[in-house]
XYZ file of C-alpha atoms in Angstrom:
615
model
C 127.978 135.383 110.621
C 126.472 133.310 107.655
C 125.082 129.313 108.489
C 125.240 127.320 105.467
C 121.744 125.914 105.166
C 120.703 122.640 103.242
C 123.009 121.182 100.440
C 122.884 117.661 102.885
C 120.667 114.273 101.732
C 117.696 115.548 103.783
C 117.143 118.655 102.309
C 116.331 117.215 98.286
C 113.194 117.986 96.794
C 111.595 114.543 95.469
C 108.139 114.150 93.911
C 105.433 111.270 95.408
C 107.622 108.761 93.695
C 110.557 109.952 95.613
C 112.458 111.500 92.120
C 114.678 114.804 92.860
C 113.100 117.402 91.177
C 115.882 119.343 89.361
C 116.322 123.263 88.293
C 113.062 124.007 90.300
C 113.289 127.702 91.910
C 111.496 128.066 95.457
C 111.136 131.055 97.740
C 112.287 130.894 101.241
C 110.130 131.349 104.529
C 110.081 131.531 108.048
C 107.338 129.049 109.043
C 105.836 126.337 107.411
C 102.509 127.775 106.630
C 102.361 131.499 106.333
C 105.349 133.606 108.151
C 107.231 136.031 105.811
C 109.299 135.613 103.211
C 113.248 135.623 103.639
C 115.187 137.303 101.165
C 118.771 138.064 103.038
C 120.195 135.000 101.444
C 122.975 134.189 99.677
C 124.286 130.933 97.568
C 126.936 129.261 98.909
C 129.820 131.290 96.919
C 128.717 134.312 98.604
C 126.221 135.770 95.828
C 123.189 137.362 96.243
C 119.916 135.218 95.657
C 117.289 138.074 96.169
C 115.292 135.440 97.525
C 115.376 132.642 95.186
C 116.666 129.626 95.474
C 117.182 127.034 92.560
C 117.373 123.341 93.057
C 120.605 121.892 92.121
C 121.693 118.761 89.519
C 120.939 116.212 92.264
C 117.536 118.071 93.921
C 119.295 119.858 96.859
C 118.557 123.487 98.479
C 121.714 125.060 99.515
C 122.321 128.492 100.247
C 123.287 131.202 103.119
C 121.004 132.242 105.660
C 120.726 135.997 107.063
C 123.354 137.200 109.239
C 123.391 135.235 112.347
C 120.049 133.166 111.722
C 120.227 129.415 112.764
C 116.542 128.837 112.359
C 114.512 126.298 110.695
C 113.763 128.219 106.971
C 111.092 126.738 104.893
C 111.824 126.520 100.985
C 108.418 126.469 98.747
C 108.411 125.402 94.822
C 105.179 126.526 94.202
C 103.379 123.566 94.793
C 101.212 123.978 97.750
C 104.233 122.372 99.875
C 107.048 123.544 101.870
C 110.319 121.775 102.745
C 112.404 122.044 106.120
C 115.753 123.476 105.483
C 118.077 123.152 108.605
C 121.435 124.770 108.635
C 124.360 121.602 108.547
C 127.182 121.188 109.967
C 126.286 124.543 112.114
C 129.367 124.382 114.971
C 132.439 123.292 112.203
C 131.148 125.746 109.872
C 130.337 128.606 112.484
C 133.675 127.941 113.794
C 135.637 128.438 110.782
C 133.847 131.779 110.097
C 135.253 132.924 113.495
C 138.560 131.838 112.739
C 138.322 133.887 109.542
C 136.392 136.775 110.247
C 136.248 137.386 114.377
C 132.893 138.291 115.623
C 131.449 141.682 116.397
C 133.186 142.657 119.879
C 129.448 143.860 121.143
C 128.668 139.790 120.981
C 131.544 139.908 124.343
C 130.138 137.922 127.190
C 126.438 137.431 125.440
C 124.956 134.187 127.474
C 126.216 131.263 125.587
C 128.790 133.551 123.862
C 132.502 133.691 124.430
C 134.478 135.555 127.518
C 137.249 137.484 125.832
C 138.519 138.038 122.296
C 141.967 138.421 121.275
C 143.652 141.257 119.890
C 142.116 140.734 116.460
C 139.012 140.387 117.929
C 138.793 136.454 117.283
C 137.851 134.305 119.616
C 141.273 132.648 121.670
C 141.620 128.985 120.235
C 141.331 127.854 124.307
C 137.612 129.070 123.660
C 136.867 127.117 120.835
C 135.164 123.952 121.281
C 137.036 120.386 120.154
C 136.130 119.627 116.752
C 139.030 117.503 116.726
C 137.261 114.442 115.959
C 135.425 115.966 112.596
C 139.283 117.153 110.885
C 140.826 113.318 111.119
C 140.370 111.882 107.805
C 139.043 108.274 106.717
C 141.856 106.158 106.384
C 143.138 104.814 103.028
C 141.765 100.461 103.403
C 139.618 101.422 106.506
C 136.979 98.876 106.908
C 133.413 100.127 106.422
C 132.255 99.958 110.636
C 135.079 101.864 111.629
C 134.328 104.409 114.130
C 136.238 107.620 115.563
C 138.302 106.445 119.078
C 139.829 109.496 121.405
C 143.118 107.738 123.075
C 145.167 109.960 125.547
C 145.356 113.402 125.419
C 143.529 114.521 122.828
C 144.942 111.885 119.799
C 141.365 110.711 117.765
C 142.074 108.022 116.164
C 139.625 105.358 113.323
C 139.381 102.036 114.581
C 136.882 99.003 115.814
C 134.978 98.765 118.509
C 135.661 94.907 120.278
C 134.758 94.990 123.472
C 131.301 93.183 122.651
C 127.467 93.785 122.987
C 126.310 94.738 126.634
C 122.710 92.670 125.593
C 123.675 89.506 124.353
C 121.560 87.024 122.855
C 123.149 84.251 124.950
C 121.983 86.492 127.916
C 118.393 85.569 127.463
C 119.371 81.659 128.451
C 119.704 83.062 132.497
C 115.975 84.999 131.934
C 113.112 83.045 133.329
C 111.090 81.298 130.905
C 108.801 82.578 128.768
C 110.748 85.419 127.535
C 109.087 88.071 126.691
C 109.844 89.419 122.586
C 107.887 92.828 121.736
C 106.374 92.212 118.329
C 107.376 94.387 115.547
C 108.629 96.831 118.227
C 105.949 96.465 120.834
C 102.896 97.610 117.860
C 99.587 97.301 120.243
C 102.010 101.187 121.755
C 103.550 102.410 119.119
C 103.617 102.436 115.512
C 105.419 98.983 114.068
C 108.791 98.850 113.097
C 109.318 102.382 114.243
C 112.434 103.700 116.141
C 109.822 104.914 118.377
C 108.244 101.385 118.864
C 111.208 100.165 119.608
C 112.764 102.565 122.100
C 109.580 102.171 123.570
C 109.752 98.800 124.093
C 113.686 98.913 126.082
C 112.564 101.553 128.165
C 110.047 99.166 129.446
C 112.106 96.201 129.929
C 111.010 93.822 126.846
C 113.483 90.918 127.489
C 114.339 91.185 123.275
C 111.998 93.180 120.202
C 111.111 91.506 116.946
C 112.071 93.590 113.992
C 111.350 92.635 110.151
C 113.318 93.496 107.569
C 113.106 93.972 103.924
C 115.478 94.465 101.125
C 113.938 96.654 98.317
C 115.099 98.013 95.123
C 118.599 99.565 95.439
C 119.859 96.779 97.783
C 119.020 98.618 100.728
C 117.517 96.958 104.007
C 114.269 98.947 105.284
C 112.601 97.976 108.636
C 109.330 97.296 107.815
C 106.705 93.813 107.767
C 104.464 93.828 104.122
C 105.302 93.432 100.918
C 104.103 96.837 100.629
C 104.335 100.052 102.390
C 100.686 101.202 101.707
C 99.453 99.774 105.375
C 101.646 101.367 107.595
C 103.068 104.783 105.620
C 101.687 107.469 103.407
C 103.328 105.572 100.358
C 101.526 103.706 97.949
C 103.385 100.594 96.107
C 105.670 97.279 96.427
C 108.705 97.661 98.954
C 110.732 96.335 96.316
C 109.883 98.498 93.872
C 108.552 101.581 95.561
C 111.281 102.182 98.059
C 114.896 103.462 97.737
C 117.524 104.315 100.297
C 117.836 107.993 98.847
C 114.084 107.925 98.256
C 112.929 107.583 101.913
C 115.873 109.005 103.520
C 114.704 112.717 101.398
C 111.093 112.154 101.007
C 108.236 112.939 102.876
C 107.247 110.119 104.693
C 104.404 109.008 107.578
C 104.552 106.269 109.392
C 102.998 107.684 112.325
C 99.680 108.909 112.104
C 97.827 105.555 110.202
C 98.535 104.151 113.642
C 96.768 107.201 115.865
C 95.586 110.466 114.435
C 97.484 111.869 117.272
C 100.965 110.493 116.320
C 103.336 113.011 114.390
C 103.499 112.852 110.831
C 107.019 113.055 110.165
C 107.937 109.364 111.787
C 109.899 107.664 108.936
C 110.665 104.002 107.841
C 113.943 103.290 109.313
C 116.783 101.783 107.602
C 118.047 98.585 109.391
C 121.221 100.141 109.325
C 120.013 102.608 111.778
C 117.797 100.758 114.120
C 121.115 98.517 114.859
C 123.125 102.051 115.634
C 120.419 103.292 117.655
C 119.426 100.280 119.946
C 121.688 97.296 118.443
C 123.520 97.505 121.599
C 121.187 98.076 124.080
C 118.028 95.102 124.342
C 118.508 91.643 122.640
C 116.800 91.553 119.199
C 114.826 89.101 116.575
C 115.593 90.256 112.914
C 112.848 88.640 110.698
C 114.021 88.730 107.249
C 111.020 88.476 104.890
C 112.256 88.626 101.311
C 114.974 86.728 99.086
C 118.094 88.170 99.491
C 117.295 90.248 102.857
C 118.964 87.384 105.505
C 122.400 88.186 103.627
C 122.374 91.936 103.800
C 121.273 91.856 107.264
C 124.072 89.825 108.400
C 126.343 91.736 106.448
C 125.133 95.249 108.131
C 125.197 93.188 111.688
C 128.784 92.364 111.265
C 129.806 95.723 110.097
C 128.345 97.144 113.570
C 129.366 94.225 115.274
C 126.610 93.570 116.620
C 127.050 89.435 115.836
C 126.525 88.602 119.866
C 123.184 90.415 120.149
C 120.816 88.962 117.723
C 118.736 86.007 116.484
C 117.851 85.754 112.805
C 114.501 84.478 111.859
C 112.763 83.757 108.681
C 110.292 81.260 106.509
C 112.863 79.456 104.719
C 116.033 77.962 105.862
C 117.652 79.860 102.572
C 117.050 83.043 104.485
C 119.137 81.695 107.544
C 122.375 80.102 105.450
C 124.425 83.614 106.010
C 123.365 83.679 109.877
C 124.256 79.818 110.494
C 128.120 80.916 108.588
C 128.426 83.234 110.527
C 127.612 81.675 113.684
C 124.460 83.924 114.382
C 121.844 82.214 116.280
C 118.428 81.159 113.976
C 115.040 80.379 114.264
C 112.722 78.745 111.709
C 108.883 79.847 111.086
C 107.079 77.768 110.663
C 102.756 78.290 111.535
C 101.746 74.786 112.925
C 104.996 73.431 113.966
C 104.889 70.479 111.816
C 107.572 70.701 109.600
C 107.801 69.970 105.439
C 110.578 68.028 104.262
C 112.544 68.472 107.395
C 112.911 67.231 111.121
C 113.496 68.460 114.324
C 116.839 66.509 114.592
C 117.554 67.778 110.945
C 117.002 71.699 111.646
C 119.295 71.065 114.484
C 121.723 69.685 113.063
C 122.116 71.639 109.801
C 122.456 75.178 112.723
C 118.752 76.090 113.579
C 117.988 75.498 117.483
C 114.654 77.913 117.629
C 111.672 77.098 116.360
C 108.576 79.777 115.552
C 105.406 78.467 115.499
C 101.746 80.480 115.428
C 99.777 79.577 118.436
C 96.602 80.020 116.772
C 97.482 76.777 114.227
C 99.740 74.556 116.398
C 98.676 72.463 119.194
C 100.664 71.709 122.714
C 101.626 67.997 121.549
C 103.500 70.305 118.686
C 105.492 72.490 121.118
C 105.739 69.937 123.607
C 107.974 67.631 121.167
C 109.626 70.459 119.792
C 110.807 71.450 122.940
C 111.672 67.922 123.841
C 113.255 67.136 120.686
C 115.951 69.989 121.885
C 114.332 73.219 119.740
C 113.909 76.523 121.719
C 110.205 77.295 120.668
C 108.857 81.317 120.173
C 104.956 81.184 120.323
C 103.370 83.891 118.076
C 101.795 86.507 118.153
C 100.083 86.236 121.694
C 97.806 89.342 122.515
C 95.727 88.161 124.879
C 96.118 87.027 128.655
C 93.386 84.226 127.507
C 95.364 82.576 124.515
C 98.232 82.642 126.803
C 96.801 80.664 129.611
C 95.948 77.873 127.029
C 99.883 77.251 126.366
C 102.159 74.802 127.934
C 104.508 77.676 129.614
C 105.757 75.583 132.593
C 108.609 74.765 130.593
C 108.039 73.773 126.413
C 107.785 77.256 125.648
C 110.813 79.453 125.686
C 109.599 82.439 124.394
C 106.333 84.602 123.778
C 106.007 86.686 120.987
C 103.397 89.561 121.693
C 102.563 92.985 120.226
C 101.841 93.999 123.918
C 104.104 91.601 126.174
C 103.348 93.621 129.286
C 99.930 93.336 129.465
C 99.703 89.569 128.061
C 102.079 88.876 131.239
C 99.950 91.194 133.510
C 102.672 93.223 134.309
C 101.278 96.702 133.466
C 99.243 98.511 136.034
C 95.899 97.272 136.596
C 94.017 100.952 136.530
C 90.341 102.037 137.921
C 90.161 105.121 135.612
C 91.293 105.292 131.701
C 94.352 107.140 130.033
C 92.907 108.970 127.273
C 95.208 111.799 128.179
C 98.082 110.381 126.876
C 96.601 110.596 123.734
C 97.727 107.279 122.289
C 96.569 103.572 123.300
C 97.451 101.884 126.474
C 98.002 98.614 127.143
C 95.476 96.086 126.936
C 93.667 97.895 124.080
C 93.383 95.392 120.670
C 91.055 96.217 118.623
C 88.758 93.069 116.458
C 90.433 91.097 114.229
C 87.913 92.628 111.062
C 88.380 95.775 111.831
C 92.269 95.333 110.728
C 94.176 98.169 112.267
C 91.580 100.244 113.368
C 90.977 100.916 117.114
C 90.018 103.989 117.344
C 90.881 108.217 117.844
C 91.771 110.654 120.337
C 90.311 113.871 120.894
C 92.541 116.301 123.070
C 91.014 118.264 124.951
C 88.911 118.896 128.525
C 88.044 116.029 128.747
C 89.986 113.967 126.745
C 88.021 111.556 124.453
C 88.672 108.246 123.219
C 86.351 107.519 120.480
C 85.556 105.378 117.353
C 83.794 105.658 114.088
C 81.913 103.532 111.757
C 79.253 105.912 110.555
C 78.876 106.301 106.983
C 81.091 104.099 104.790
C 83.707 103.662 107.525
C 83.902 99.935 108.316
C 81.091 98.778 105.920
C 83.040 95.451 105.468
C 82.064 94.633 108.746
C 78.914 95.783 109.231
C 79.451 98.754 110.698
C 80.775 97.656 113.924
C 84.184 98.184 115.729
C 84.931 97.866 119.306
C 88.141 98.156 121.437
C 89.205 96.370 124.548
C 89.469 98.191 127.752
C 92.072 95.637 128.984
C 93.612 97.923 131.377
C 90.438 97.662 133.605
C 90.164 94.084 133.259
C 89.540 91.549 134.785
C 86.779 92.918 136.481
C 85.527 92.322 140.114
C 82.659 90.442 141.092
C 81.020 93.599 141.634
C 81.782 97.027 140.701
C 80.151 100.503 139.141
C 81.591 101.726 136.095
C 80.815 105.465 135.033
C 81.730 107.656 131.970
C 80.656 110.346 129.774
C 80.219 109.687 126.304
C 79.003 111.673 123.018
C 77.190 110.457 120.004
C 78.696 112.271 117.376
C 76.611 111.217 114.163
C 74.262 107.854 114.070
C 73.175 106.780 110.670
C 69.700 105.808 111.450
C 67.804 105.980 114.583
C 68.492 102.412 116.560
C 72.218 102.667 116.069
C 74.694 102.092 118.776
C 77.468 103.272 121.184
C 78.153 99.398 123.315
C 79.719 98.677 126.335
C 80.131 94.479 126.317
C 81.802 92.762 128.818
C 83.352 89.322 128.140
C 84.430 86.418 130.078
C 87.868 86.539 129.651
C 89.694 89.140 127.548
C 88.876 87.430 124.449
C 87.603 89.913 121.180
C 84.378 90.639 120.709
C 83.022 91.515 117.302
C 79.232 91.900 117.262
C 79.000 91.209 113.495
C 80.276 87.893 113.821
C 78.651 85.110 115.563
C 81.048 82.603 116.059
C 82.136 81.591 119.500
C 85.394 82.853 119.140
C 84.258 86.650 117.896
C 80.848 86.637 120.190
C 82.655 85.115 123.552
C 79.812 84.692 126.750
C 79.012 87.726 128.517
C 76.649 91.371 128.640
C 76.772 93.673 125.727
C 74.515 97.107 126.831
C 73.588 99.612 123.901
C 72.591 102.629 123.976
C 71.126 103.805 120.650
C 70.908 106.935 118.881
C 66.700 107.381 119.811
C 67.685 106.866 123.471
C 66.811 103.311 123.683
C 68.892 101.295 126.466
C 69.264 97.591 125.412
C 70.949 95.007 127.731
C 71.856 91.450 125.568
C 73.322 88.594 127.834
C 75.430 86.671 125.639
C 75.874 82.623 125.839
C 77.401 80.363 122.876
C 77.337 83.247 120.718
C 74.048 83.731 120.732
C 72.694 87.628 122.003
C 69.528 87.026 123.848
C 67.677 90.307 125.465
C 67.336 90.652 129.000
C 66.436 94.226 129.362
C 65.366 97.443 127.531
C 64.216 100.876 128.299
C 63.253 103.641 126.423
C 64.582 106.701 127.305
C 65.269 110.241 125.765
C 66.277 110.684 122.542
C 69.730 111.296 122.423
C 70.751 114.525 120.730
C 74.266 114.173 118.447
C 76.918 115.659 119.885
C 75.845 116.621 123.180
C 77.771 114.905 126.271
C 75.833 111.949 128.116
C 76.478 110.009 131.586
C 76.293 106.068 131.994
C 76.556 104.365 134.872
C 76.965 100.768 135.034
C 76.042 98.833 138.122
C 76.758 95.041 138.409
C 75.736 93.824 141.644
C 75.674 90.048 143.372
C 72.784 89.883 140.940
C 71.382 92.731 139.015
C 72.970 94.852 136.221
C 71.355 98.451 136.414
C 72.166 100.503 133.515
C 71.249 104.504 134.138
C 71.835 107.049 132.171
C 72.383 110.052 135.127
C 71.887 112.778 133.334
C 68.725 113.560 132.202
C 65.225 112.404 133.912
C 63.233 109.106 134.278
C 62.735 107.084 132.555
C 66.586 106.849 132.756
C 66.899 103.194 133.981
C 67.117 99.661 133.304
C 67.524 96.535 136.272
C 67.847 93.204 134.932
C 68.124 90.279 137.123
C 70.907 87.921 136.258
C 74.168 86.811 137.918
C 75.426 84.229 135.440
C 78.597 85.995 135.004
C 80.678 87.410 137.534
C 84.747 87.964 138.166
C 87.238 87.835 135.339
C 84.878 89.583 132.950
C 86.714 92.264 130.774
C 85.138 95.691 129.278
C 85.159 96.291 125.600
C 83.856 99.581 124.085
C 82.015 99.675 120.377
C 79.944 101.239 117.875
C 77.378 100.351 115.733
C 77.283 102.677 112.765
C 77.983 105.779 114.802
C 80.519 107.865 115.729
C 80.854 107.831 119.579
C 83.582 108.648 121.887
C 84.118 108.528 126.033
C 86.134 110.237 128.486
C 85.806 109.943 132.364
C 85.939 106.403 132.644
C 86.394 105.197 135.944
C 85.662 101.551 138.028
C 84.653 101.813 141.836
């Protein structure tokens, strides 16, 4: 029995620019990098290949596999790359080859194989499983939506789904305020705008995700924040210009990996389209529509699933929002500092928009305060930290938070004593600085497993070198406690750079290239440098004074080092446990204590730690 492999819209051969490549002939293989070649194939009229298989009008591998094979095959041009081919429609095709042909009668009561044949040694039809549902055809004037119904019996039937969302929007009015929105998915855990962000973020009880959406060159709707898809994918160019439907549905795209090395490569940028049909129904949801043209199409597609009841729609101009406020779709206006141009609260109201957006790093409290009292619902955005939170007027103004990791912001996630670099992705409570853009960081699998990051060379120049991640998991610290982990030095670029351990009043960033109060919050920084030199910095309006240093054994690169950290009532002792005195540093001072917050970072080096743990 012959699977029909390929000939579906995944399996087209595109260039970087997402053009089917035409007339190209590719061998076929078992694996995706060596394996042996397959040559038992046949085109889809039955014809021997003798292992060659030409790309079609439109870009698509099609042909028959070897007897019985339902593998993954692997088809290869000739250019260094191979393509997944999957066989389609395996169970309608497989059973209409037994309904033909029979099967072999030695394939009788095989484990997953059929009981009895009949006389002709076909499988009975009370074997076979109901395909029913894939033989009733699309009616003549059925309305794009309609979906596949079984009634009694076994009658299938095309029709519309109307008994409603089961996560309405109007829900979220009976929820305790703040709410809680995931940003872009939930994009501190999970690459933005992914499926995988935003499962992510329903199986851990987000009260509603934020989504954006833009419309690009064809007309379609893509899920996905910038103007263009260099950031976040393995694409280069403008959304609008750059990206197709066909194009990303058949290319080769990675959305993953820019957000963790350890993130599969094969995550693509979903079409709105299919976000709604995967979760639509399931968690309340924000659809920011960032381009001309995109608030239309995205209430069209929401109507078509029905999906009307279950979302807000939220953009930057009130053009955006005329197709949700038709169609009786609840909106929200963005708008950074709250004070609105050529409009009023009473005005926005009235003309259909009830929720206001505003960004709490340019608004004030008066703002949201006579938002919220002029009768606006008010989303604060995009709150990351459990310190810029506290600063808002949540007892009642604010109805919503907006937050790339709500769970932590809220301190809902487990407050831990040791880290989770075994998961191999970030946690929560783990931002990175606001100059090092997206960067926070690898993981190393392994024993141990290693968190690590890496400035050395040209990597992070901008910014002097320096990049640190919050530890917020840990935080906020006790008045006293002993915090111990191993760490490697990888490469250092010169002989006083830096693997840091800082530890900030309040979880607050800390970028040691930056002196303003806001990047260089109060607190401890201790370095360890390259030449073995322990430094301990107490840090007080931004300014890094030093309060202790010790030389101690040059460190050698890529050999595995101890550090304990003591705070006490009133010491800090920093000791590096492995190797022999000089090993130690004491430093008198108990200015800060409780609610402090650990931070890892480099200084031109690449460092990473495993074995962290808080006693």
């Amino acid at each position: 029995m012959r699977y029909q492999y390929g000939s579906d819209g995944g399996s087209v051969v595109t260039d970087n620019a997402g053009n089917a490549i035409v007339g190209r002939p590719g061998a076929v293989w078992t694996a995706r990098t060596g394996g042996s070649q397959v040559t038992d194939i046949l085109t889809l009229a039955g014809t021997a290949t003798g292992g060659t298989v030409t790309t079609d009008s439109k870009g698509r591998i099609a042909f028959q596999g070897p007897d019985g094979a339902t593998a993954t095959y692997w088809w290869d041009g000739g250019d260094g790359s191979r393509w997944a081919v999957l066989p389609t429609e395996t169970d309608r095709i497989a059973r209409a080859q037994v309904d033909t042909y029979g099967i072999p009668a030695a394939a009788k009561g095989n484990a997953g194989g059929v009981a009895t044949l009949d006389s002709g040694g076909k499988v009975p039809a009370g074997q076979l499983p109901d395909q029913s549902a894939s033989y009733v055809p699309y009616p003549a004037g059925g309305q794009a939506g309609d979906t596949l119904i079984r009634g009694a019996g076994s009658t299938v039937t095309w029709g519309r789904l109307t008994a409603g969302t089961v996560a309405p929007w109007s829900g979220l009015d009976a929820v305790t305020a703040p709410r809680w929105i995931a940003h872009r998915g939930g994009s501190l855990l999970a690459p933005e705008n992914t499926l995988e962000a935003m499962r992510t973020a329903a199986e851990l009880g987000a009260d509603a995700i934020e989504i954006d959406v833009y419309r690009v060159a064809d007309g379609g709707l893509f899920v996905m924040h910038d103007t263009t898809v260099d950031r976040t994918s393995n694409l280069t160019g403008s959304q609008a210009t750059a990206l197709t439907v066909p194009a990303a549905l058949r290319g080769r795209i990675d959305a993953g990996t820019w957000f963790a090395n350890t993130w599969p490569n094969d995550l693509r940028i979903p079409l709105f389209a299919d976000v709604l049909a995967d979760i639509g129904n399931t968690i309340p949801m924000i659809v920011h529509c960032n381009n001309a043209g995109s608030g239309a199409l995205a209430v069209a597609e929401i109507q078509r699933q029905e999906l009307d009841q279950n979302v807000l729609i939220m953009a930057w101009t009130e053009a955006e929002l005329v197709a949700a406020r038709t169609a009786g779709i609840p909106t929200c206006l963005l708008d950074a500092d709250g004070v609105l141009s050529g409009q009023t609260y009473a005005g926005l109201i009235t003309a259909g928009t009830t929720y206001l957006g505003v960004d709490y790093s340019q608004t004030t409290n008066a703002t949201i305060n006579a938002a919220a009292a002029a009768g606006l619902r008010v989303l604060v955005y995009t709150v990351n930290r459990r310190a810029d939170y506290a600063k808002l007027p949540t007892a009642g103004s604010v109805w919503g938070i907006v937050s790339d990791d709500p769970w932590y912001v809220k301190a809902a996630s487990q407050l831990r004593t040791t880290d989770l670099f075994s998961a191999g992705t970030f946690y929560h409570g783990m931002p990175g600085i606001t100059d090092a853009v997206d960067y926070r960081g690898f993981f190393q699998m392994g024993s141990p497993n290693w968190f690590g990051l890496d400035t050395s060379g040209t990597n992070l120049a901008s910014n002097g070198g320096y990049a640190s991640t919050m530890q917020g998991y840990l935080g906020p610290l006790p008045s006293t406690f002993t915090l111990d982990c191993d760490f490697v030095i990888d490469v250092a670029d010169y002989a006083t750079a830096s693997a840091q351990w800082t530890f900030t009043v309040g979880d607050t960033q800390y970028d040691d290239d930056t002196t303003g109060t806001t990047a260089r919050p109060n607190g401890y920084n201790v370095l360890v440098r390259s030449n073995g030199t322990i430094d301990v910095y107490k840090v007080a309006s931004a300014t890094a004074t030093s309060i202790g240093t010790v030389a101690t054994a040059a460190i050698t690169a890529g050999t595995t080092q101890h550090l304990k950290i003591q705070f006490t009532a009133t010491q800090i002792i920093v000791t590096r446990t492995n190797i022999a005195a000089p090993n130690s540093v004491t430093v008198t001072d108990s200015t800060y204590r409780g609610s402090l917050y650990p931070h890892l970072g480099v200084r031109d080096t690449k460092t990473r730690w495993a074995n962290v743990a808080l006693t």
